[in-house]
CSV table of C-alpha atoms (C1' of nucleotides) in Angstrom, one decimal:
chain,number,residue,atom,x,y,z
A,23,MET,CA,0.0,0.0,-0.1
A,24,ASP,CA,1.3,3.2,-1.6
A,25,HIS,CA,1.0,6.8,0.2
A,26,TRP,CA,0.6,9.4,-2.1
A,27,PHE,CA,0.4,13.2,-1.8
A,28,VAL,CA,-1.2,15.4,-4.8
A,29,THR,CA,-0.7,18.9,-5.3
A,30,MET,CA,-0.5,21.0,-8.3
A,31,ASP,CA,3.0,21.3,-8.5
A,32,GLY,CA,3.8,18.0,-6.9
A,33,SER,CA,5.4,19.4,-3.8
A,34,LEU,CA,5.6,17.2,-0.9
A,35,LYS,CA,5.1,19.7,2.5
A,36,ALA,CA,7.2,18.9,5.2
A,37,ARG,CA,4.5,18.1,7.6
A,38,TRP,CA,3.6,15.3,5.2
A,39,GLU,CA,7.1,13.8,5.0
A,40,LYS,CA,7.1,13.5,9.0
A,41,ALA,CA,3.9,12.1,9.2
A,42,PHE,CA,4.6,9.3,6.3
A,43,PRO,CA,8.4,9.4,5.6
A,44,ASN,CA,7.4,6.9,2.7
A,45,ALA,CA,4.6,9.3,1.0
A,46,GLN,CA,5.3,10.1,-2.5
A,47,PRO,CA,4.7,13.6,-4.0
A,48,SER,CA,2.5,13.3,-7.2
A,49,THR,CA,0.5,15.6,-9.7
A,50,PRO,CA,-2.9,15.3,-11.1
A,51,ASN,CA,-2.1,14.1,-14.6
A,52,VAL,CA,0.2,11.1,-13.1
A,53,ILE,CA,-1.8,10.0,-10.2
A,54,GLU,CA,-4.3,8.0,-12.1
A,55,LYS,CA,-1.3,5.9,-13.7
A,56,ASN,CA,0.6,5.3,-10.7
A,57,ALA,CA,-1.9,4.6,-7.9
A,58,ARG,CA,-3.7,1.2,-7.4
A,59,SER,CA,-6.4,-0.5,-5.7
A,60,GLY,CA,-5.8,-0.3,-1.7
A,61,ASP,CA,-3.4,2.6,-2.2
A,62,LEU,CA,-3.9,6.0,0.1
A,63,VAL,CA,-4.3,9.2,-2.0
A,64,TRP,CA,-4.3,12.4,-0.2
A,65,VAL,CA,-5.8,15.0,-2.6
A,66,ALA,CA,-5.2,18.8,-1.9
A,67,THR,CA,-8.4,21.0,-3.2
A,68,THR,CA,-5.9,23.5,-4.7
A,69,VAL,CA,-5.6,20.9,-7.7
A,70,VAL,CA,-8.2,22.3,-9.9
A,71,SER,CA,-9.9,19.2,-10.9
A,72,TRP,CA,-9.9,17.6,-7.3
A,73,GLN,CA,-13.7,16.6,-7.6
A,74,GLN,CA,-13.4,14.6,-10.8
A,75,LEU,CA,-10.0,13.7,-10.0
A,76,THR,CA,-11.3,12.2,-6.5
A,77,GLN,CA,-14.2,10.4,-8.2
A,78,ARG,CA,-12.0,8.6,-10.7
A,79,LEU,CA,-9.6,7.4,-7.9
A,80,ALA,CA,-12.6,6.4,-5.6
A,81,LEU,CA,-14.0,4.0,-8.5
A,82,MET,CA,-10.5,2.7,-9.1
A,83,GLY,CA,-10.6,1.4,-5.6
A,84,VAL,CA,-8.0,3.9,-4.4
A,85,THR,CA,-8.8,5.5,-0.5
A,86,VAL,CA,-9.1,9.2,-1.0
A,87,VAL,CA,-8.5,11.8,1.4
A,88,ILE,CA,-9.0,15.8,0.8
A,89,LEU,CA,-7.4,18.1,2.0
A,90,SER,CA,-8.3,21.8,2.3
A,91,TYR,CA,-7.1,25.0,3.5
A,92,ALA,CA,-10.7,26.2,4.3
A,93,PRO,CA,-12.6,23.6,5.4
A,94,ASN,CA,-16.3,23.8,5.3
A,95,ASP,CA,-19.1,21.4,5.6
A,96,LYS,CA,-20.7,21.6,1.9
A,97,GLU,CA,-17.3,21.0,0.2
A,98,ALA,CA,-16.6,17.9,3.0
A,99,LEU,CA,-20.1,16.7,1.9
A,100,LYS,CA,-19.1,16.8,-1.7
A,101,ALA,CA,-15.7,15.3,-1.1
A,102,LEU,CA,-17.6,12.3,0.8
A,103,ASP,CA,-20.3,12.3,-2.0
A,104,LEU,CA,-17.3,11.7,-4.6
A,105,GLY,CA,-16.2,8.6,-2.8
A,106,GLY,CA,-13.9,10.3,-0.6
A,107,ARG,CA,-13.0,8.9,2.5
A,108,GLY,CA,-11.7,11.6,4.4
A,109,TYR,CA,-11.9,15.6,4.5
A,110,VAL,CA,-8.7,17.4,6.4
A,111,HIS,CA,-7.1,20.5,6.8
A,112,THR,CA,-4.2,20.8,4.9
A,113,LEU,CA,-2.4,22.3,7.8
A,114,ALA,CA,-3.6,19.3,10.3
A,115,THR,CA,-0.7,17.9,12.5
A,116,ALA,CA,1.4,14.8,11.7
A,117,ASP,CA,-0.6,13.0,14.6
A,118,VAL,CA,-3.7,14.0,12.9
A,119,LEU,CA,-2.6,12.9,9.7
A,120,LYS,CA,-1.3,9.5,11.2
A,121,GLN,CA,-4.7,8.7,12.5
A,122,VAL,CA,-6.7,9.4,9.6
A,123,ALA,CA,-4.9,7.1,7.4
A,124,LEU,CA,-5.4,4.8,10.3
A,125,VAL,CA,-9.0,5.0,10.2
A,126,VAL,CA,-9.3,5.4,6.5
A,127,THR,CA,-7.3,2.4,5.6
A,128,ASN,CA,-9.6,0.2,7.9
A,129,GLN,CA,-12.8,0.9,6.3
A,130,GLY,CA,-13.5,4.1,8.0
A,131,VAL,CA,-14.3,7.6,7.3
A,132,TRP,CA,-12.7,10.7,8.6
A,133,VAL,CA,-15.1,13.6,9.3
A,134,GLY,CA,-14.9,16.8,11.3
A,135,GLN,CA,-17.0,15.9,14.4
A,136,GLU,CA,-18.7,19.4,14.3
A,137,LEU,CA,-20.4,18.5,10.8
A,138,LEU,CA,-21.0,15.0,11.9
A,139,ALA,CA,-23.0,16.3,15.2
A,140,LYS,CA,-24.6,18.8,12.7
A,141,VAL,CA,-25.6,16.1,10.1
A,142,ILE,CA,-26.7,13.0,12.7
A,143,GLY,CA,-28.6,15.4,14.9
A,144,GLY,CA,-30.9,16.8,12.2
A,145,THR,CA,-31.3,13.4,10.8
A,146,PHE,CA,-32.1,11.6,14.0
A,147,LYS,CA,-35.8,12.8,14.2
A,148,ALA,CA,-37.2,12.5,10.7
A,149,LEU,CA,-35.1,8.6,10.0
A,150,SER,CA,-36.7,7.3,13.6
A,151,ARG,CA,-40.2,8.5,13.1
A,152,ARG,CA,-39.6,6.4,9.7
A,153,THR,CA,-38.4,3.4,11.1
A,154,GLU,CA,-40.4,3.3,14.4
A,155,GLU,CA,-43.2,0.9,13.4
A,156,VAL,CA,-40.8,-1.3,11.4
A,157,SER,CA,-37.7,-1.8,13.5
A,158,THR,CA,-38.8,-4.1,16.2
A,159,ALA,CA,-41.0,-6.5,14.3
A,160,GLY,CA,-40.8,-10.2,15.4
A,161,SER,CA,-39.3,-13.2,14.0
A,162,ASP,CA,-35.7,-13.1,13.9
A,163,TYR,CA,-33.7,-15.6,12.0
A,164,LEU,CA,-30.5,-14.4,13.5
A,165,ASP,CA,-31.9,-16.3,16.6
A,166,LEU,CA,-31.4,-19.4,15.0
A,167,LEU,CA,-28.0,-19.1,14.8
A,168,THR,CA,-25.0,-19.5,17.2
A,169,GLU,CA,-22.9,-16.5,18.2
A,170,ARG,CA,-20.3,-16.8,15.8
A,171,GLU,CA,-22.3,-17.9,13.0
A,172,ARG,CA,-24.1,-14.6,13.7
A,173,GLY,CA,-21.2,-12.9,13.2
A,174,VAL,CA,-20.5,-14.5,9.6
A,175,ALA,CA,-24.4,-13.8,8.6
A,176,LEU,CA,-24.0,-10.2,9.4
A,177,ALA,CA,-20.9,-9.5,7.8
A,178,VAL,CA,-22.4,-11.6,4.5
A,179,ALA,CA,-25.4,-9.6,4.8
A,180,ARG,CA,-23.3,-6.3,4.5
A,181,GLY,CA,-22.3,-7.4,1.3
A,182,ALA,CA,-18.5,-8.6,2.4
A,183,THR,CA,-16.7,-11.4,0.5
A,184,ASN,CA,-15.5,-14.5,2.8
A,185,LYS,CA,-12.1,-13.0,2.4
A,186,GLU,CA,-13.6,-9.9,4.1
A,187,VAL,CA,-15.5,-12.0,6.6
A,188,ALA,CA,-12.4,-13.8,7.5
A,189,ARG,CA,-10.3,-10.8,7.8
A,190,GLN,CA,-12.9,-9.5,10.2
A,191,LEU,CA,-13.4,-12.3,12.4
A,192,GLU,CA,-9.8,-13.3,12.2
A,193,ILE,CA,-10.4,-16.7,11.3
A,194,THR,CA,-9.8,-18.2,7.9
A,195,GLU,CA,-11.5,-18.3,5.0
A,196,ARG,CA,-12.3,-22.1,5.3
A,197,THR,CA,-14.1,-21.5,8.6
A,198,VAL,CA,-16.2,-18.8,7.3
A,199,LYS,CA,-17.5,-21.4,4.4
A,200,ALA,CA,-18.1,-23.9,7.4
A,201,HIS,CA,-20.0,-21.2,9.0
A,202,LEU,CA,-22.0,-20.3,5.9
A,203,SER,CA,-22.8,-23.7,5.0
A,204,ALA,CA,-24.4,-24.1,8.8
A,205,ILE,CA,-26.0,-21.0,8.4
A,206,PHE,CA,-27.8,-21.8,4.9
A,207,LYS,CA,-28.6,-25.1,5.8
A,208,LYS,CA,-30.4,-23.5,9.0
A,209,LEU,CA,-32.0,-21.0,7.1
A,210,ALA,CA,-32.9,-23.0,4.3
A,211,VAL,CA,-31.1,-20.5,1.8
A,212,ARG,CA,-29.2,-21.7,-1.4
A,213,ASP,CA,-26.9,-18.9,-1.2
A,214,ARG,CA,-25.3,-15.4,0.3
A,215,LEU,CA,-28.0,-13.7,-1.7
A,216,GLN,CA,-30.9,-15.3,-0.5
A,217,LEU,CA,-29.5,-14.9,3.0
A,218,MET,CA,-28.8,-11.3,2.5
A,219,LEU,CA,-33.1,-11.0,1.2
A,220,LYS,CA,-33.8,-13.0,4.3
A,221,LEU,CA,-32.1,-11.1,6.7
A,222,SER,CA,-32.7,-7.7,5.4
A,223,SER,CA,-36.8,-8.4,5.3
A,224,THR,CA,-36.8,-8.1,9.1
A,225,ARG,CA,-34.1,-5.9,10.0
A,226,GLU,CA,-31.9,-3.0,8.9
A,227,LEU,CA,-28.5,-3.8,8.4
A,228,ALA,CA,-25.3,-1.3,9.2
A,229,SER,CA,-21.6,-2.4,9.7
A,230,TYR,CA,-18.9,-1.3,12.1
B,12,MET,CA,-8.7,7.2,32.3
B,13,ASP,CA,-10.0,3.7,33.1
B,14,HIS,CA,-12.0,1.3,30.8
B,15,TRP,CA,-15.2,-0.9,31.7
B,16,PHE,CA,-17.4,-3.1,29.9
B,17,VAL,CA,-20.8,-3.1,30.9
B,18,THR,CA,-22.8,-6.1,30.4
B,19,MET,CA,-25.7,-7.8,32.5
B,20,ASP,CA,-23.9,-10.1,34.3
B,21,GLY,CA,-20.6,-8.4,34.0
B,22,SER,CA,-18.9,-10.8,31.9
B,23,LEU,CA,-15.9,-10.1,29.9
B,24,LYS,CA,-15.4,-11.3,26.5
B,25,ALA,CA,-12.6,-12.6,25.3
B,26,ARG,CA,-12.1,-10.3,22.5
B,27,TRP,CA,-12.5,-7.3,25.1
B,28,GLU,CA,-9.7,-8.7,27.0
B,29,LYS,CA,-7.4,-9.4,23.9
B,30,ALA,CA,-8.1,-5.5,22.9
B,31,PHE,CA,-8.0,-4.0,26.7
B,32,PRO,CA,-6.1,-6.1,29.0
B,33,ASN,CA,-6.5,-3.4,31.8
B,34,ALA,CA,-10.3,-3.1,31.2
B,35,GLN,CA,-13.1,-4.0,33.7
B,36,PRO,CA,-15.9,-5.9,33.8
B,37,SER,CA,-19.3,-4.1,35.3
B,38,THR,CA,-22.5,-4.0,35.4
B,39,PRO,CA,-25.6,-1.5,35.0
B,40,ASN,CA,-26.3,-1.2,38.8
B,41,VAL,CA,-22.4,-0.3,40.0
B,42,ILE,CA,-21.2,1.5,36.8
B,43,GLU,CA,-22.4,5.1,37.4
B,44,LYS,CA,-21.0,4.7,41.0
B,45,ASN,CA,-17.5,3.5,39.7
B,46,ALA,CA,-17.0,5.4,36.5
B,47,ARG,CA,-15.7,8.9,36.4
B,48,SER,CA,-15.4,11.7,33.9
B,49,GLY,CA,-13.1,10.8,30.9
B,50,ASP,CA,-13.4,6.9,31.5
B,51,LEU,CA,-14.5,4.8,28.5
B,52,VAL,CA,-17.4,2.8,29.2
B,53,TRP,CA,-18.7,0.0,26.5
B,54,VAL,CA,-22.3,-0.4,26.8
B,55,ALA,CA,-23.7,-3.6,25.7
B,56,THR,CA,-27.6,-3.6,24.3
B,57,THR,CA,-28.2,-6.5,26.1
B,58,VAL,CA,-28.5,-4.3,29.1
B,59,VAL,CA,-32.0,-3.8,29.1
B,60,SER,CA,-31.8,-0.1,30.5
B,61,TRP,CA,-29.0,0.8,28.4
B,62,GLN,CA,-30.7,4.2,26.7
B,63,GLN,CA,-30.9,5.8,30.2
B,64,LEU,CA,-27.5,4.4,31.2
B,65,THR,CA,-26.0,5.9,28.3
B,66,GLN,CA,-27.5,9.2,28.9
B,67,ARG,CA,-26.7,9.6,32.4
B,68,LEU,CA,-23.0,8.5,31.7
B,69,ALA,CA,-22.6,11.0,28.9
B,70,LEU,CA,-23.9,13.7,31.1
B,71,MET,CA,-21.4,12.5,33.8
B,72,GLY,CA,-18.6,13.4,31.3
B,73,VAL,CA,-18.1,9.5,30.6
B,74,THR,CA,-17.1,8.5,26.8
B,75,VAL,CA,-19.5,6.0,25.9
B,76,VAL,CA,-19.5,3.8,23.3
B,77,ILE,CA,-22.6,1.4,22.8
B,78,LEU,CA,-22.0,-2.5,21.5
B,79,SER,CA,-24.9,-4.0,19.6
B,80,TYR,CA,-25.2,-7.6,18.3
B,81,ALA,CA,-27.7,-6.5,15.6
B,82,PRO,CA,-26.6,-3.0,14.8
B,83,ASN,CA,-29.1,-1.1,12.7
B,84,ASP,CA,-29.3,2.8,11.5
B,85,LYS,CA,-32.3,3.7,14.0
B,86,GLU,CA,-30.4,2.4,17.3
B,87,ALA,CA,-27.1,4.2,16.2
B,88,LEU,CA,-28.6,7.3,15.7
B,89,LYS,CA,-30.3,6.9,19.0
B,90,ALA,CA,-27.4,6.0,20.6
B,91,LEU,CA,-25.5,9.0,19.3
B,92,ASP,CA,-28.4,11.2,20.1
B,93,LEU,CA,-28.1,10.1,23.9
B,94,GLY,CA,-24.6,11.5,24.1
B,95,GLY,CA,-22.7,8.3,22.8
B,96,ARG,CA,-19.8,8.8,21.1
B,97,GLY,CA,-19.4,5.1,19.3
B,98,TYR,CA,-21.7,2.4,17.9
B,99,VAL,CA,-20.2,-1.0,17.3
B,100,HIS,CA,-20.9,-4.7,16.7
B,101,THR,CA,-20.5,-6.5,19.8
B,102,LEU,CA,-18.5,-9.1,17.8
B,103,ALA,CA,-16.1,-6.5,16.1
B,104,THR,CA,-12.3,-7.8,16.3
B,105,ALA,CA,-9.8,-6.8,19.1
B,106,ASP,CA,-8.3,-4.6,16.3
B,107,VAL,CA,-11.6,-2.6,15.8
B,108,LEU,CA,-12.2,-1.9,19.0
B,109,LYS,CA,-8.8,-0.2,19.5
B,110,GLN,CA,-9.3,1.9,16.8
B,111,VAL,CA,-12.8,2.7,18.2
B,112,ALA,CA,-11.1,3.6,21.5
B,113,LEU,CA,-8.1,5.7,19.9
B,114,VAL,CA,-11.2,8.0,17.8
B,115,VAL,CA,-13.7,8.3,20.7
B,116,THR,CA,-11.0,9.0,23.2
B,117,ASN,CA,-9.7,11.7,20.5
B,118,GLN,CA,-12.8,13.8,20.7
B,119,GLY,CA,-13.9,11.8,17.5
B,120,VAL,CA,-17.1,10.3,16.9
B,121,TRP,CA,-17.2,6.4,15.6
B,122,VAL,CA,-20.0,5.5,13.3
B,123,GLY,CA,-20.8,2.7,10.6
B,124,GLN,CA,-19.8,3.8,7.5
B,125,GLU,CA,-23.2,2.8,5.9
B,126,LEU,CA,-25.1,5.0,8.3
B,127,LEU,CA,-22.5,7.6,7.5
B,128,ALA,CA,-22.7,7.6,3.6
B,129,LYS,CA,-26.6,7.7,4.0
B,130,VAL,CA,-26.5,10.4,6.5
B,131,ILE,CA,-24.2,12.2,4.3
B,132,GLY,CA,-25.7,11.1,0.8
B,133,GLY,CA,-29.2,12.5,2.2
B,134,THR,CA,-27.9,15.8,3.7
B,135,PHE,CA,-26.0,16.1,0.4
B,136,LYS,CA,-29.0,16.1,-1.7
B,137,ALA,CA,-31.1,18.5,0.3
B,138,LEU,CA,-28.1,20.7,0.8
B,139,SER,CA,-27.4,20.7,-2.9
B,140,ARG,CA,-31.1,20.9,-3.8
B,141,ARG,CA,-31.1,24.1,-1.5
B,142,THR,CA,-28.0,25.8,-2.6
B,143,GLU,CA,-29.0,24.4,-6.6
B,144,GLU,CA,-25.6,24.3,-7.7
B,145,VAL,CA,-25.3,20.5,-8.1
B,146,SER,CA,-28.7,19.2,-10.4
B,147,THR,CA,-28.3,15.5,-10.9
B,148,ALA,CA,-31.6,15.1,-9.1
B,149,GLY,CA,-31.2,11.2,-9.5
B,150,SER,CA,-32.5,10.1,-6.4
B,151,ASP,CA,-33.0,6.4,-7.5
B,152,TYR,CA,-30.2,4.8,-9.1
B,153,LEU,CA,-32.1,3.0,-11.9
B,154,ASP,CA,-32.7,6.0,-13.5
B,155,LEU,CA,-29.1,6.0,-14.5
B,156,LEU,CA,-29.6,2.4,-16.4
B,157,THR,CA,-31.2,1.7,-19.7
B,158,GLU,CA,-34.1,0.1,-19.5
B,159,ARG,CA,-32.9,-3.3,-20.2
B,160,GLU,CA,-30.4,-2.8,-17.6
B,161,ARG,CA,-32.8,-2.0,-15.1
B,162,GLY,CA,-34.7,-5.2,-15.7
B,163,VAL,CA,-31.4,-7.3,-15.0
B,164,ALA,CA,-30.7,-4.8,-12.0
B,165,LEU,CA,-34.1,-5.5,-10.6
B,166,ALA,CA,-33.9,-9.3,-11.2
B,167,VAL,CA,-30.4,-10.0,-9.5
B,168,ALA,CA,-31.3,-7.6,-6.5
B,169,ARG,CA,-34.3,-10.3,-6.1
B,170,GLY,CA,-31.6,-12.7,-5.7
B,171,ALA,CA,-31.7,-14.3,-9.1
B,172,THR,CA,-28.7,-16.1,-10.3
B,173,ASN,CA,-27.2,-15.0,-14.0
B,174,LYS,CA,-28.8,-18.2,-15.2
B,175,GLU,CA,-32.3,-17.2,-13.9
B,176,VAL,CA,-32.1,-13.8,-15.2
B,177,ALA,CA,-31.1,-15.1,-18.5
B,178,ARG,CA,-34.3,-17.2,-18.4
B,179,GLN,CA,-36.7,-14.4,-17.4
B,180,LEU,CA,-35.6,-12.5,-19.9
B,181,GLU,CA,-34.9,-14.7,-22.7
B,182,ILE,CA,-31.6,-13.9,-23.4
B,183,THR,CA,-28.0,-15.6,-23.3
B,184,GLU,CA,-26.3,-16.0,-19.8
B,185,ARG,CA,-23.7,-14.0,-21.8
B,186,THR,CA,-25.9,-11.1,-22.4
B,187,VAL,CA,-26.6,-10.9,-18.7
B,188,LYS,CA,-23.1,-10.7,-18.0
B,189,ALA,CA,-22.6,-7.7,-20.2
B,190,HIS,CA,-25.5,-5.6,-18.9
B,191,LEU,CA,-24.3,-6.3,-15.2
B,192,SER,CA,-20.7,-5.3,-16.4
B,193,ALA,CA,-22.2,-2.1,-17.4
B,194,ILE,CA,-24.5,-2.0,-14.3
B,195,PHE,CA,-21.4,-2.5,-11.8
B,196,LYS,CA,-19.6,0.5,-13.9
B,197,LYS,CA,-22.3,3.1,-13.9
B,198,LEU,CA,-23.5,2.3,-10.1
B,199,ALA,CA,-19.5,2.1,-9.0
B,200,VAL,CA,-20.2,-1.0,-7.3
B,201,ARG,CA,-17.8,-3.9,-7.4
B,202,ASP,CA,-20.3,-7.0,-7.5
B,203,ARG,CA,-24.0,-8.3,-7.5
B,204,LEU,CA,-23.9,-8.0,-3.6
B,205,GLN,CA,-23.2,-4.4,-3.4
B,206,LEU,CA,-25.9,-3.7,-6.3
B,207,MET,CA,-28.1,-5.2,-4.3
B,208,LEU,CA,-27.3,-2.9,-1.1
B,209,LYS,CA,-27.1,0.0,-3.3
B,210,LEU,CA,-30.6,-0.5,-4.3
B,211,SER,CA,-32.2,-1.4,-1.3
B,212,SER,CA,-30.6,1.6,0.5
B,213,THR,CA,-32.3,4.1,-1.8
B,214,ARG,CA,-35.6,2.4,-1.5
B,215,GLU,CA,-35.3,3.7,2.1
B,216,LEU,CA,-33.8,6.7,1.5
B,217,ALA,CA,-36.9,7.8,-0.4
B,218,SER,CA,-38.7,9.7,2.4
B,219,TYR,CA,-35.5,12.3,2.4
C,27,DA,C1',-18.6,-39.6,32.1
C,28,DA,C1',-20.8,-39.5,27.5
C,29,DA,C1',-23.1,-37.3,23.7
C,30,DA,C1',-23.9,-33.1,21.7
C,31,DA,C1',-22.6,-29.2,19.7
C,32,DT,C1',-19.6,-25.3,18.7
C,33,DA,C1',-15.7,-23.6,16.4
C,34,DT,C1',-11.8,-24.2,14.0
C,35,DT,C1',-9.3,-25.7,9.4
C,36,DG,C1',-7.4,-29.0,5.7
C,37,DT,C1',-7.5,-30.6,0.3
C,38,DA,C1',-10.1,-31.0,-3.9
C,39,DC,C1',-13.7,-30.4,-6.8
C,40,DT,C1',-17.7,-28.1,-9.5
C,41,DG,C1',-20.2,-24.4,-10.6
C,42,DA,C1',-20.8,-19.2,-11.0
C,43,DT,C1',-18.9,-15.0,-11.3
C,44,DG,C1',-16.9,-11.1,-13.7
C,45,DG,C1',-13.0,-9.1,-16.8
C,46,DA,C1',-10.7,-9.0,-21.0
C,47,DC,C1',-10.4,-8.5,-25.5
C,48,DA,C1',-13.7,-8.6,-28.3
C,49,DG,C1',-17.8,-8.2,-32.8
C,50,DA,C1',-22.5,-7.4,-35.1
C,51,DA,C1',-27.3,-5.3,-35.6
C,52,DA,C1',-30.8,-1.9,-34.6
C,53,DT,C1',-32.5,3.0,-33.5
C,54,DA,C1',-32.3,7.3,-32.7
C,55,DG,C1',-30.5,12.2,-33.1
C,56,DG,C1',-27.7,15.2,-35.0
D,18,DC,C1',-25.5,10.3,-43.9
D,19,DC,C1',-23.1,9.9,-39.6
D,20,DT,C1',-22.6,9.1,-35.0
D,21,DA,C1',-23.7,7.4,-30.5
D,22,DT,C1',-26.4,4.3,-27.9
D,23,DT,C1',-28.4,0.2,-26.8
D,24,DT,C1',-29.2,-4.5,-27.3
D,25,DC,C1',-27.1,-8.8,-28.0
D,26,DT,C1',-23.5,-12.3,-28.4
D,27,DG,C1',-18.9,-14.8,-28.8
D,28,DT,C1',-14.7,-17.1,-26.1
D,29,DC,C1',-10.9,-17.3,-23.1
D,30,DC,C1',-9.4,-16.9,-18.2
D,31,DA,C1',-8.8,-15.9,-13.1
D,32,DT,C1',-11.3,-15.7,-9.1
D,33,DC,C1',-14.8,-16.6,-5.9
D,34,DA,C1',-18.5,-19.8,-3.8
D,35,DG,C1',-20.3,-23.7,-2.1
D,36,DT,C1',-20.2,-28.5,-1.4
D,37,DA,C1',-17.9,-32.7,-0.2
D,38,DC,C1',-15.1,-35.9,1.5
D,39,DA,C1',-12.9,-35.0,5.9
D,40,DA,C1',-10.1,-34.1,11.0
D,41,DT,C1',-9.5,-32.0,15.8
D,42,DA,C1',-10.3,-29.4,19.8
D,43,DT,C1',-13.3,-26.7,23.4
D,44,DT,C1',-17.7,-26.2,25.5
D,45,DT,C1',-22.1,-27.4,27.0
D,46,DT,C1',-25.9,-30.5,27.9
D,47,DT,C1',-27.6,-34.9,29.2
DNA sequence: AAAAATATTGTACTGATGGACAGAAATAGG
DNA sequence: CCTATTTCTGTCCATCAGTACAATATTTTT
């Protein structure tokens, strides 16, 4: 996994070097050829076409974090909507940058807490009204499964591959398959697709 | 700063011990007397009164993370609304738990990425409608597809295999694959599982 | 104590899946 | 008339998913 910092002139700020000694500077023109899926690319909003660049890189499977000199909620939402996984002030300290990297490379999303509070506060009421009557509906197929099987079933229901489930639960892929076979038999479904449908019919799914 | 795990019986799962050797198990009755401002308390939703407990602990200045066996958006928002700083799957690995701790003890908020995407996606659309800068107006991903692609997408979302879709639409399996490839690219998903999730999440988002 | 359930991992196989190259015909808009 | 879009199809190949045989260790139940 490589680190790239994309600016207009390919300069590498001292702060970034301190946080990631192995990071490489790059420019908008060449980053799309050099970056590969799984890499972490930091894109400055001083790059003229940072939005298109973010979108394309995200589609490539690249983890993108946007660096802005003047962070604001609207730009942050735009960045995340385009597939960016983080939005940080360009002048963030090395410590913060390292933490951001840790979070986004582990399937997390980094976003300023003021924005998050604002968004969650506003959304909660509308969303809870909508789901109130549905959420506590009875028959739960998950009760038929063992604790470990539940973990596997929930991960699969979120769209994870066997390999991903194995990594998440810290077991081998073979064990995941074993659990899945048991799950399929217990819930009488033929594959993971039907499992998703069966589970999503009774509950809303989210992940960690 | 102390770590506490609150369950009904005060048990301490092996996974938690691995993540935090110094963590202490506790029960709802005594945690309010023992925890102090700045402490990190993990509360399982199996605790009957986890909501009141979360609220009271948060008001005390305690950092609270909620652990749920069956995470869902509504519960997550409720947890955060009550002052919780994180919402994680009970079966999260030690690595994930450690990362959550790192984030929440550093003024961060931990929330599932699907929920975040939903909330951000919803807010972004509302926001851009208001400012009228970004058009797209495509609330439904199906609008991005051609008629034939829509048929394939819907069949797949119902859990059909390629062979079944082919029979239903009276085309060859190869053609189904071609449509699917186009669908994956247009909707920026990696496989049929993610397609199912994407389509089912739009329906839920219809209200905002 | 014995039996059952649970959790884990192994190899080998078949069928399904998705991408990499494609090409060909029909239709609609300029 | 030309071009772009849509629809349909082909082969090859690497990877994934699920099963068929397993076996072993731990925990729980009887």
